[in-house]
Coordinates of N, CA and C in Angstrom, one line a residue:
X1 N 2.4 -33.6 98.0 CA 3.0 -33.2 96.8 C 2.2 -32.0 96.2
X2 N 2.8 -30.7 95.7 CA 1.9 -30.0 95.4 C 1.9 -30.2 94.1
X3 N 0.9 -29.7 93.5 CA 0.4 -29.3 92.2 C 0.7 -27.9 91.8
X4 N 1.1 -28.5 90.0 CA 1.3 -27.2 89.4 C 0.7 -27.1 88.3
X5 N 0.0 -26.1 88.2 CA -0.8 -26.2 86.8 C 0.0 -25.0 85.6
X6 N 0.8 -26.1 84.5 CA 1.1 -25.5 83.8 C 0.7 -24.9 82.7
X7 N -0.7 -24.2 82.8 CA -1.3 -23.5 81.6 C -1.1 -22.1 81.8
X8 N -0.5 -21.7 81.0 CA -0.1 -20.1 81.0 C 1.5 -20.1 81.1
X9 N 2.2 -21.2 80.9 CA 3.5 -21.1 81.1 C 3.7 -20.8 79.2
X10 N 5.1 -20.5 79.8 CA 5.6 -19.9 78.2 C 6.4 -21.1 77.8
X11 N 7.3 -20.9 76.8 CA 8.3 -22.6 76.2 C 9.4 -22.4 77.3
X12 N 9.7 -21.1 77.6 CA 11.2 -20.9 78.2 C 10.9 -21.6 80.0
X13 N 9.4 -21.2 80.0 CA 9.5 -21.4 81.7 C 9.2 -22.9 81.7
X14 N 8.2 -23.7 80.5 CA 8.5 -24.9 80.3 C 9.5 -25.7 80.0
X15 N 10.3 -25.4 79.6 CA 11.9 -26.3 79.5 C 12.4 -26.0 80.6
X16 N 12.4 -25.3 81.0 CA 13.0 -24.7 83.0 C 12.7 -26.1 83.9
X17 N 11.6 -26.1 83.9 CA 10.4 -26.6 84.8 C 10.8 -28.8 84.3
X18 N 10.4 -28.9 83.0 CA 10.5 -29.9 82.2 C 11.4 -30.4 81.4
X19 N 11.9 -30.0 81.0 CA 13.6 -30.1 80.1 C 12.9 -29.6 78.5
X20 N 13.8 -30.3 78.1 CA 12.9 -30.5 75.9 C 12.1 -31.5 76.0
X21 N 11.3 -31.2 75.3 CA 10.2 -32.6 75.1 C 10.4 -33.4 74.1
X22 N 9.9 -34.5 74.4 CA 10.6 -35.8 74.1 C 10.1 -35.8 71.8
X23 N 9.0 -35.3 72.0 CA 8.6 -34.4 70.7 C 8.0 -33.4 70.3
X24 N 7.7 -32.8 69.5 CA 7.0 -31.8 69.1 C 6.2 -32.1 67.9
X25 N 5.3 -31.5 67.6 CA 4.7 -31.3 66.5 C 4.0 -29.8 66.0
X26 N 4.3 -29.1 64.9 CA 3.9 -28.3 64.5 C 1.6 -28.6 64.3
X27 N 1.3 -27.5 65.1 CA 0.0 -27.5 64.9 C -0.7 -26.2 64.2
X28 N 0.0 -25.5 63.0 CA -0.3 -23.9 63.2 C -1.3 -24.1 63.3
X29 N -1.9 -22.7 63.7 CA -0.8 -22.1 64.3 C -0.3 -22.1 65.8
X30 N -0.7 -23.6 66.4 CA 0.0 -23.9 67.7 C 1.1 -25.2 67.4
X31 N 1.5 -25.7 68.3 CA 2.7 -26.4 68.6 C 1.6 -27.8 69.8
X32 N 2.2 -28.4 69.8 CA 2.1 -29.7 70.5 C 3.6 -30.2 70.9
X33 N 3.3 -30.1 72.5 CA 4.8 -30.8 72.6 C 4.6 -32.6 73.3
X34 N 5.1 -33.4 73.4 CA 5.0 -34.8 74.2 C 6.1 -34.6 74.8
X35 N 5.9 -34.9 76.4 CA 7.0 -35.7 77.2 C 6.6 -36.7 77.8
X36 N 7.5 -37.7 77.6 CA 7.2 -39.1 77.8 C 8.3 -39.6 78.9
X37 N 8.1 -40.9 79.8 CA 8.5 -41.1 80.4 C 8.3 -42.6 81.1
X38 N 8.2 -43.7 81.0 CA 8.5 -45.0 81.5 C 6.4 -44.6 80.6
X39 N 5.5 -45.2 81.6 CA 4.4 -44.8 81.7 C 3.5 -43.9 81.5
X40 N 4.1 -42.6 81.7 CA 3.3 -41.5 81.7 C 3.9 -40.6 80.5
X41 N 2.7 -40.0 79.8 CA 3.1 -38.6 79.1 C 2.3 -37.7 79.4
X42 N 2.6 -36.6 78.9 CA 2.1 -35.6 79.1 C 2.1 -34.7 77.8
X43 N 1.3 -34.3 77.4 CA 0.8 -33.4 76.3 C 0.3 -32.6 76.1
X44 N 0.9 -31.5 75.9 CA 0.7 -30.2 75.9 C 0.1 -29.2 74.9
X45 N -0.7 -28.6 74.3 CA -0.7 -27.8 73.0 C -0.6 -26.6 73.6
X46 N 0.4 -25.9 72.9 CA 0.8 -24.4 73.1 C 0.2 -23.2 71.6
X47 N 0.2 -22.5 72.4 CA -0.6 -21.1 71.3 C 0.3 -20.0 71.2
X48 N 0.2 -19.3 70.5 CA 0.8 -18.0 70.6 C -0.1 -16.8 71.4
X49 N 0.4 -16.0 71.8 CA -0.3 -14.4 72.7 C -0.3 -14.4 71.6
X50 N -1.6 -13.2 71.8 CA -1.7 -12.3 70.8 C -0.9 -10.9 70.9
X51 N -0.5 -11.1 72.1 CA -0.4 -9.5 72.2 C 1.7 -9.8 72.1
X52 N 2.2 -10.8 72.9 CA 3.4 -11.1 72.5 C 3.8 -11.9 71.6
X53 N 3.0 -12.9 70.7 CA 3.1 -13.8 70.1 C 4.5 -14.8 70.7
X54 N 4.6 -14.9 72.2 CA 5.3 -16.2 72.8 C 4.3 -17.3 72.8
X55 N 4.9 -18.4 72.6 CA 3.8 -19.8 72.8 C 3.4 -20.2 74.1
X56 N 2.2 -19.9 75.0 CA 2.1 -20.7 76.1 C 1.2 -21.6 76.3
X57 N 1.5 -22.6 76.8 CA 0.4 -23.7 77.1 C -1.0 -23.3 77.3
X58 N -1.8 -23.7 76.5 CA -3.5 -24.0 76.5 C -4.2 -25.2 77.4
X59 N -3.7 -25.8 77.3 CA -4.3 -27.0 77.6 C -3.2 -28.4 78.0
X60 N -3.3 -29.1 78.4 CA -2.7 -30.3 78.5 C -3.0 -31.2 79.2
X61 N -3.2 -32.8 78.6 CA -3.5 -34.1 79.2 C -2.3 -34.7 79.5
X62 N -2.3 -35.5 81.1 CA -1.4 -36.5 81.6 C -2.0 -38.0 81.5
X63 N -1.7 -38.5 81.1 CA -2.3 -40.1 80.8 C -0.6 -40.8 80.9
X64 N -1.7 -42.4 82.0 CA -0.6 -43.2 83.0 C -1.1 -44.8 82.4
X65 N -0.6 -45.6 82.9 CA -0.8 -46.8 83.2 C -1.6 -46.9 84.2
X66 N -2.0 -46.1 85.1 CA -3.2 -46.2 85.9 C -3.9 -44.6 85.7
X67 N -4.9 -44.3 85.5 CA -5.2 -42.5 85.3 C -5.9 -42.2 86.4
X68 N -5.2 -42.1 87.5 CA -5.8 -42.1 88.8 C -5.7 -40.6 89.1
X69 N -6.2 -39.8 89.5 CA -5.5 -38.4 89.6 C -4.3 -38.6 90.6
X70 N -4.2 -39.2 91.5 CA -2.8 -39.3 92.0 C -1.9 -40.1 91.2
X71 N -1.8 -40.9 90.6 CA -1.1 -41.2 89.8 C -0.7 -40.3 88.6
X72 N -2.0 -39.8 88.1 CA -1.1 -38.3 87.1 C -0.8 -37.3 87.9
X73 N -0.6 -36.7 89.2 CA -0.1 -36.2 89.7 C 1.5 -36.9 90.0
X74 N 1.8 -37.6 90.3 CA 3.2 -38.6 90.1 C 3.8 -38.4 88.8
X75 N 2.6 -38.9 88.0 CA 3.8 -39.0 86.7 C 4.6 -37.3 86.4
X76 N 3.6 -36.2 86.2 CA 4.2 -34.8 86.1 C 5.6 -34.7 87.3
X77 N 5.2 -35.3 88.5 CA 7.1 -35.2 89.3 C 7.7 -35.7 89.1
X78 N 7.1 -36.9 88.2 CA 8.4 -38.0 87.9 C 9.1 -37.2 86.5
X79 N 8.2 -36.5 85.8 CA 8.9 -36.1 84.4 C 9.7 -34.9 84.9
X80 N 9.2 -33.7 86.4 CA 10.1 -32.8 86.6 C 11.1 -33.4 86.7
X81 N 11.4 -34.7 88.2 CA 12.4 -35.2 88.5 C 13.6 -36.0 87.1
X82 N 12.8 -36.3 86.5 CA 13.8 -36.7 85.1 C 14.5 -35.1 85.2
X83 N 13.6 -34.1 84.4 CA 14.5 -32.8 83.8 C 15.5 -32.6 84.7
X84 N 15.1 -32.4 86.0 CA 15.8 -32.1 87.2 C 17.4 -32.3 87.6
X85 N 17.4 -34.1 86.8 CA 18.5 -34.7 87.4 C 19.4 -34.9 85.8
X86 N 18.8 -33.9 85.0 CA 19.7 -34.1 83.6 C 21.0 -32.9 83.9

């Protein structure tokens, strides 16, 4: 399975990739998004460029019912495959 590291993604290539997340939260001046899914989420905080002010991901934790790194590798294809098949 490959891995994708989505730090440096924007919101547009994020919903692409993941759908809408399941919530948001305003963090000015960043954003926090959650996608959730049976077991697994994934949590994201986004920032603005300075130079575009688009939001892209900084950072983000996947936490499972098991935090196995293959297991959080699963849960991120299982949340693509949700967006995927909407």
């Amino acid at each position: 399975m490959n891995d994708i590291d989505l730090v440096g993604m924007d919101e547009s290539q994020l919903q692409a990739l993941m759908g809408p997340p399941s919530s948001q939260h305003d963090l000015s001046p960043g954003k926090e998004w959650l996608y959730r899914h049976g077991a697994c989420t994934v949590d994201l905080t986004l920032y603005p460029d300075i130079k575009t002010q688009a939001y892209r991901v900084l950072s983000y934790e996947v936490t499972s019912d098991n935090d196995t790194g293959d297991r959080k590798r699963y849960c991120l294809a299982d949340l693509r495959a949700v967006a995927q098949a909407k």
